[in-house]
Every structure is written in C-alpha cells, then in structure tokens.
Tab-separated table of C-alpha atoms and ligand atoms in Angstrom:
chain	number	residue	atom	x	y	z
A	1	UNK	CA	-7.804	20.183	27.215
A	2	UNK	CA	-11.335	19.463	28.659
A	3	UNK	CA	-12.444	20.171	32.532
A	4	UNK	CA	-10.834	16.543	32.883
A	5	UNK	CA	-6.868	18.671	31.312
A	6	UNK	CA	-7.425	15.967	28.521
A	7	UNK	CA	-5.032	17.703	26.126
A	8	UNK	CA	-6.783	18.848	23.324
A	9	UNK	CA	-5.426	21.303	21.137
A	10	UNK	CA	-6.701	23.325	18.241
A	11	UNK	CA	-4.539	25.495	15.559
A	12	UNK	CA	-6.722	27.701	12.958
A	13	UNK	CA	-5.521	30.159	10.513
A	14	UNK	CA	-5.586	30.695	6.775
A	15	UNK	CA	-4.181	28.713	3.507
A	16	UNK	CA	-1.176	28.517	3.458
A	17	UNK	CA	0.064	30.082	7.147
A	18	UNK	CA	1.755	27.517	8.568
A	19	UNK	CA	-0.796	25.452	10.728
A	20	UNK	CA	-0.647	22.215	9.693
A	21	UNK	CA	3.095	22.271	9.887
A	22	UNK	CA	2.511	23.595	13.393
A	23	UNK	CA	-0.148	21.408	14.199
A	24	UNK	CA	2.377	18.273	13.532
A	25	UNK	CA	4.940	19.656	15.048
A	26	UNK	CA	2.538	19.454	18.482
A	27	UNK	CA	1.121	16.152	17.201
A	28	UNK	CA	4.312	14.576	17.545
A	29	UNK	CA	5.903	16.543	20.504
A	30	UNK	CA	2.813	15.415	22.816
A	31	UNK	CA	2.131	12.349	21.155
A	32	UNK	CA	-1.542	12.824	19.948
A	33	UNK	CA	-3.403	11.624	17.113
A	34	UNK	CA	-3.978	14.699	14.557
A	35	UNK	CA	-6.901	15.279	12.148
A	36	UNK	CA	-6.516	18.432	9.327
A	37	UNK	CA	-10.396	18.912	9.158
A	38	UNK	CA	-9.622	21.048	5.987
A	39	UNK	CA	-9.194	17.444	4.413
A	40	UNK	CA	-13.038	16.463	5.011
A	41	UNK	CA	-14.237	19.619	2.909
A	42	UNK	CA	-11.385	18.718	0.274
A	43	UNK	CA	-12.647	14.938	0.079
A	44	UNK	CA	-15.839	16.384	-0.169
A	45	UNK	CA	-15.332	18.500	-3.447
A	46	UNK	CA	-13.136	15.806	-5.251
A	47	UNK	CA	-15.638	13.096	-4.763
A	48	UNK	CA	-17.994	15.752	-6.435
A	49	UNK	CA	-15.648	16.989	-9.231
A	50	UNK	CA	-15.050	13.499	-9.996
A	51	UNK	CA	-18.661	12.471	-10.261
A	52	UNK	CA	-19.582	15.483	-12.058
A	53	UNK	CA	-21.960	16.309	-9.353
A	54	UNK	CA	-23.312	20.048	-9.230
A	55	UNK	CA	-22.001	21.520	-5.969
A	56	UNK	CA	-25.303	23.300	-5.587
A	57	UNK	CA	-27.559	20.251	-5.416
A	58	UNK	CA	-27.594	19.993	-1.330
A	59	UNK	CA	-28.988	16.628	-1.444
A	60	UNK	CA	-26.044	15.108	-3.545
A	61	UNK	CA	-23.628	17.093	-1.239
A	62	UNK	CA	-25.001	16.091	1.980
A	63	UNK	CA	-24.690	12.218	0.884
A	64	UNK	CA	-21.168	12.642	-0.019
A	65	UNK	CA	-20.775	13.743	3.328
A	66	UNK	CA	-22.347	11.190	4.850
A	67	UNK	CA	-20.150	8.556	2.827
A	68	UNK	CA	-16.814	9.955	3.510
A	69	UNK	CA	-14.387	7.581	5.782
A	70	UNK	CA	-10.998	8.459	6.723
A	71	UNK	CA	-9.672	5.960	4.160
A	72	UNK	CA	-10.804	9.290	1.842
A	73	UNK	CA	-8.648	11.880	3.757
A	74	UNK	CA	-5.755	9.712	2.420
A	75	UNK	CA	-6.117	10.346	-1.246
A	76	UNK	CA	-2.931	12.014	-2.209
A	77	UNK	CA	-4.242	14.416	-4.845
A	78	UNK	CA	-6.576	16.161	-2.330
A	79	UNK	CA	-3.942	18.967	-2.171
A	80	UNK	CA	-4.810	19.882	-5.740
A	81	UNK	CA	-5.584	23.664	-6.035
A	82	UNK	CA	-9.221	23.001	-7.760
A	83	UNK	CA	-9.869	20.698	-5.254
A	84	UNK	CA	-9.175	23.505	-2.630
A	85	UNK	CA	-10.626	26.176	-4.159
A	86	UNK	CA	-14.251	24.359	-4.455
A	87	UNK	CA	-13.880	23.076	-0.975
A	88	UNK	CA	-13.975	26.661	-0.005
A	89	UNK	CA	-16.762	26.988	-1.840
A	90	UNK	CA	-19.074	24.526	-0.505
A	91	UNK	CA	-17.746	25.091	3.244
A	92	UNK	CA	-19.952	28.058	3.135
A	93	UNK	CA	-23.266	25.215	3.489
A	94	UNK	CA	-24.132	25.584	7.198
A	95	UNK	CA	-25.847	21.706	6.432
A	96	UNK	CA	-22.589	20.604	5.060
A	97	UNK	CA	-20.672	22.292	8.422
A	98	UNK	CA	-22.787	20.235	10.465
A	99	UNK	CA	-22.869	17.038	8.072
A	100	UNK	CA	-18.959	17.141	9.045
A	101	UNK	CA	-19.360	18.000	12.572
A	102	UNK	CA	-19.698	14.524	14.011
A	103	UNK	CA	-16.669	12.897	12.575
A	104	UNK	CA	-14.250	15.876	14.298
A	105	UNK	CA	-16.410	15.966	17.575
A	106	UNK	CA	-15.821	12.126	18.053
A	107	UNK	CA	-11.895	12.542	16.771
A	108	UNK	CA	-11.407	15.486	19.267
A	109	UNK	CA	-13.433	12.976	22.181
A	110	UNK	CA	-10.390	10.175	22.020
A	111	UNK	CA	-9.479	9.545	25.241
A	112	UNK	CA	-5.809	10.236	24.393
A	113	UNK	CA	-6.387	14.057	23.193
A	114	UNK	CA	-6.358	15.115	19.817
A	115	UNK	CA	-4.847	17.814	18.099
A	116	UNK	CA	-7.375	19.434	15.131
A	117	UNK	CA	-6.420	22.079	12.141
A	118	UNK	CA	-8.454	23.862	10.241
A	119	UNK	CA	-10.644	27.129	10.461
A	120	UNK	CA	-13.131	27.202	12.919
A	121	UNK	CA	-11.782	24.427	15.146
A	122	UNK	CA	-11.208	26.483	18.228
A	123	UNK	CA	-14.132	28.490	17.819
A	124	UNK	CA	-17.360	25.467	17.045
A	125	UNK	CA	-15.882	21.998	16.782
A	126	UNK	CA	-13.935	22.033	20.373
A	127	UNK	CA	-14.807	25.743	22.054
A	128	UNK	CA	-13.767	23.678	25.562
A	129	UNK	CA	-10.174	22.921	24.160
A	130	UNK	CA	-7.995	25.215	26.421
A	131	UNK	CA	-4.550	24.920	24.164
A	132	UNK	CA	-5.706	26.691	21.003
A	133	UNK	CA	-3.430	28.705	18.341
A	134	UNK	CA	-4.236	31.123	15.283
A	135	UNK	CA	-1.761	31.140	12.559
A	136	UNK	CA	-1.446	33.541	10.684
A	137	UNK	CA	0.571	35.893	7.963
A	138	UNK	CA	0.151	38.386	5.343
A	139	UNK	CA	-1.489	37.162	2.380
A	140	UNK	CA	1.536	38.245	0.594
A	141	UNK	CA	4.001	35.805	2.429
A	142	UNK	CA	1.059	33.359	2.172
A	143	UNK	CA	0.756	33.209	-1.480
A	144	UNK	CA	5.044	33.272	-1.738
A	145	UNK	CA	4.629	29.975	0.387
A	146	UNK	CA	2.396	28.313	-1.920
A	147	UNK	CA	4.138	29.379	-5.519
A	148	UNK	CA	6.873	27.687	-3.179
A	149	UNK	CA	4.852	24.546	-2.419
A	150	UNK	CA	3.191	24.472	-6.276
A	151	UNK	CA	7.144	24.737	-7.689
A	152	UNK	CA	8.233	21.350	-5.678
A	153	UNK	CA	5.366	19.962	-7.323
A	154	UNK	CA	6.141	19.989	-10.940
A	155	UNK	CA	3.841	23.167	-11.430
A	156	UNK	CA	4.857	26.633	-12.625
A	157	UNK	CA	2.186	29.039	-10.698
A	158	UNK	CA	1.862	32.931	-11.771
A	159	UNK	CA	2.488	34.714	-8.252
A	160	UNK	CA	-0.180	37.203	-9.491
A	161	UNK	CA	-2.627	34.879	-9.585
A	162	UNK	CA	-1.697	32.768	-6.646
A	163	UNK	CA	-2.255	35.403	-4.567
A	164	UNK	CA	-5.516	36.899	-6.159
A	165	UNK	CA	-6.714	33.516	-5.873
A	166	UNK	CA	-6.014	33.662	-1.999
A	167	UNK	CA	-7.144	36.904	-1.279
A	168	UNK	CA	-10.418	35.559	-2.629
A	169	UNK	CA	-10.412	32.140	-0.668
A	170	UNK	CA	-9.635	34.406	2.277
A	171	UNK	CA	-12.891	36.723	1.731
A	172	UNK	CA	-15.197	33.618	1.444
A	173	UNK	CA	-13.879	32.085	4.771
A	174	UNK	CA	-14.172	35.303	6.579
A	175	UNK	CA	-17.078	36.630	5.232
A	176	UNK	CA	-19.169	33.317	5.342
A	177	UNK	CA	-22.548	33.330	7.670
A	178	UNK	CA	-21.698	30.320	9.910
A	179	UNK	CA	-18.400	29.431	11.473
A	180	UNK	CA	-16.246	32.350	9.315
A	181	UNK	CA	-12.574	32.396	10.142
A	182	UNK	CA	-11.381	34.247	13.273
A	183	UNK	CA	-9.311	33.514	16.017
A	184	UNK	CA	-10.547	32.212	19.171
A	185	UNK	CA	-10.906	34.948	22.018
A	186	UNK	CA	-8.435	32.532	23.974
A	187	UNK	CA	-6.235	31.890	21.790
A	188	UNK	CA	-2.223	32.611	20.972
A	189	UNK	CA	-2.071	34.797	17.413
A	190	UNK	CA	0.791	33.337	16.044
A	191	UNK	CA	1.533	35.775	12.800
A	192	UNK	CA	4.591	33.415	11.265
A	193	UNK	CA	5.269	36.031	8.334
A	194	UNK	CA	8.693	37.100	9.938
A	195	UNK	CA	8.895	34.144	12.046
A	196	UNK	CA	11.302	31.152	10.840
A	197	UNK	CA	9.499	27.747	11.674
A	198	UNK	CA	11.657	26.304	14.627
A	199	UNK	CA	11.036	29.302	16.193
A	200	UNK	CA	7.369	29.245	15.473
A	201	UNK	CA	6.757	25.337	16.388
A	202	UNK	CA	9.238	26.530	19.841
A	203	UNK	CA	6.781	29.063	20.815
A	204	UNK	CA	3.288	27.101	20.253
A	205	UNK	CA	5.308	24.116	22.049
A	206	UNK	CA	5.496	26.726	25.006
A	207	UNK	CA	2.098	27.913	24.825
A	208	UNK	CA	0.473	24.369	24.674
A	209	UNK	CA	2.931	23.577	27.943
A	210	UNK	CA	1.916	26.899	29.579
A	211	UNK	CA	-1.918	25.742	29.278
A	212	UNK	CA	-1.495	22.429	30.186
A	213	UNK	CA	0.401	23.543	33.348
A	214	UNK	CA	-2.281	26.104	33.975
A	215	UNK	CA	-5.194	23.694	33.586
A	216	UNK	CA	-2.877	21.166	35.832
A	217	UNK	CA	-3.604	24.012	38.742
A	218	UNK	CA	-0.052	26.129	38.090
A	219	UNK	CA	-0.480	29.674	37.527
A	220	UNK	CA	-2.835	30.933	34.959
A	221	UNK	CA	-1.936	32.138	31.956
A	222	UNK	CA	-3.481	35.790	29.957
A	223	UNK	CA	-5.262	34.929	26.743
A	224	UNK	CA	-4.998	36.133	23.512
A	225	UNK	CA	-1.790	36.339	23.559
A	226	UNK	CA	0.073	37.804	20.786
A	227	UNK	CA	3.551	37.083	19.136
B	1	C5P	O1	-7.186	24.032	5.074
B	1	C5P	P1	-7.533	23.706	3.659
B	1	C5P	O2	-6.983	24.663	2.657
B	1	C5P	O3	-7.234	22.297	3.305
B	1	C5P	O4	-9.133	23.830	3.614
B	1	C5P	C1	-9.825	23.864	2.400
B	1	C5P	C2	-11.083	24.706	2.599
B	1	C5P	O5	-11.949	24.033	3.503
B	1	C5P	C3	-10.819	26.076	3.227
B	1	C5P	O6	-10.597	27.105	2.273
B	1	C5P	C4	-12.056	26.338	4.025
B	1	C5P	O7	-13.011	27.036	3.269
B	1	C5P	C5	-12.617	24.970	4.323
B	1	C5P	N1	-12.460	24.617	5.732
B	1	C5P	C6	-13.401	25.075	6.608
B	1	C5P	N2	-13.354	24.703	7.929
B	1	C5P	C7	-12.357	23.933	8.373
B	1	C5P	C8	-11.352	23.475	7.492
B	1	C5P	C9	-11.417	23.858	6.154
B	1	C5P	O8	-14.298	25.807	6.230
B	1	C5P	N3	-12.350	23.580	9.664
C-alpha cells in the first residue's frame, strides 16, 4: 500500500516460520500476484552448483543474476536443502542484493499490488508498503516443521542436525552487513509457534484489512503490533 493505498503487502520472517504459507493465504484472499524473493537467491545458487561455478567469484555471480527470468523461479528442485543453504550464503553479497533488487522493485510496482516474501522485504525492497507482517517462531518449532516438510519428501532428516543447520542459517541472515533479518518497525510480529495456521492466516487477513482501511482514511491503526 503506496501513498496512492495500492495494496502492497510484505511478510518476512525466518526458514521455515510460516510466511510463505501466510503470504498465499493473502495472495489469494486479496487477489494479488505473489513473488517468494527467497526463490531469486535459490535460482541463483543452483544455477551455480550446477555449473560448478565458485560462489566467491563475484563476476560469475553477478552474471547469473543478471540472467535469471522467472521461468527459473519455477524449477521444482529449488527447495532442495543445499540449494538453500548456499543461497544463504551468497545473500550476504551486498552486489548480489542489489543485482536482485530490480526484478522485486518492478514486481512490487504492478499496478494491481503485489504481495512479496522473503527477509528484508518490508525493510529495503518496499519500505513504503503499509501492510507488512514478521513471521516468526522458535527455532525449535522451526526445525520440527521442516523434518516435517523433508519426511513428505521421501527424505529421512536427523532433527539434530536440522536444527543446527537452522540455527546457523539464522545467524548468517541476522548477522549479515546489509539488509540482515529484522522485522519492520511497522510491522505485525506474528510468532506462529503456538499458533495453528487458520488462526494465523485469520489474524494477518485482519491486519492487512485494518491497514488498508486505515490508509483508505478510517481510523489509524498502532504499529508493531504483537500477537
Ligand atoms: O526463504 P528461503 O529459505 O527460500 O531463502 C533462501 C535464502 O535466501 C535465505 O536463507 C536468505 O539468506 C536469502 N534471502 C534473503 N533475502 C530475501 C529472501 C531470501 O537474503 N528477501
């Protein structure tokens, strides 16, 4: 949601907390297009794992940028756990950040709205967007949900692991220089540990009303709301 109330909505948060399920969820309710930017960084890495490329050549990772299309953010296997675990990796490139930047500035400028996931989509990409959310639960419940998610895929994760492995993606997107993962000053905290998901997407349904409404000229509404 712009000056203009274009609806524009943003939902950030860690692997693995619920905010692409959330993000949908408000994709579909108010009809917008919806781009999980996590997927650029991921299409990133496997076009480098699968040319053999060294992530620490700039050069080469800066032209894989520049030759993804969204035909790429389609490639099934871009869920992978190596796959995530080196986009993490080379998000921390401030010239890779901004590489990417252009391709979610001009999805978020549709004239219909747009609704963007991710991790610092609230904060750099679309700072103007008025509806934004920042999911969020213990790494604990986090890692439970991926084992979970692994499982339905064939694979037989060690919870150990799976959860060392997150604590460590969550350092490196926190503690990275440019665009680290926080939430938004004006945005709901959503922590969806305890919370079951219809009663999750129900409450970031309300909050993306609320702001609407409030941009419309209704009442305003407090910010950083917690739940
Ligand atoms: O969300 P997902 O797990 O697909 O993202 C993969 C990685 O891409 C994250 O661990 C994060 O480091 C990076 N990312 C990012 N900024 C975004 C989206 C994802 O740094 N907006």
């Amino acid at each position: 949601m712009t000056g203009d109330c274009r609806l524009v909505i943003t939902v950030d948060g860690p692997a693995a907390s619920g905010k692409s399920t959330i993000a949908r969820a408000l994709a579909g309710h108010f009809g917008l297009p919806f781009l999980d930017t996590g997927l650029l960084y991921r299409a990133v890495a496997a076009r480098l794992l699968a040319t053999g490329i060294d992530p620490t050549d700039e050069t080469a990772l800066l032209r894989c940028a520049g030759e993804l299309s969204e035909a790429d953010l389609a490639t099934p296997d871009l869920a992978a756990e190596a796959i995530g675990a080196l986009a993490s990796r080379i998000a921390a490139n401030p010239r890779l950040r901004e590489a990417l930047r252009p391709f979610q500035e001009r999805f978020a400028a549709r004239p219909e709205g747009a609704v963007l996931a991710g991790r610092d989509t609230g904060t750099v990409i679309c700072p103007e967007a008025k509806a934004k959310l920042f999911v969020t639960a213990t790494v604990e419940e986090r890692a439970r949900r991926r084992c979970e998610q692994l499982r339905r895929r064939g694979e037989r994760p060690i919870y150990a692991r799976v959860l060392e492995e997150m604590r460590e993606r969550d350092r490196r997107d926190a503690e990275r220089a440019v665009a680290p993962l926080r939430a938004a000053p004006d945005a709901l905290v959503l922590d969806t540990t305890e919370l079951d998901p219809a009663r999750t997407v129900a409450a970031a349904i309300a909050w993306v009303s609320e702001r609407r409404r409030a941009c419309a000229g209704a009442e305003g509404t407090s910010p950083a709301t917690q739940v």
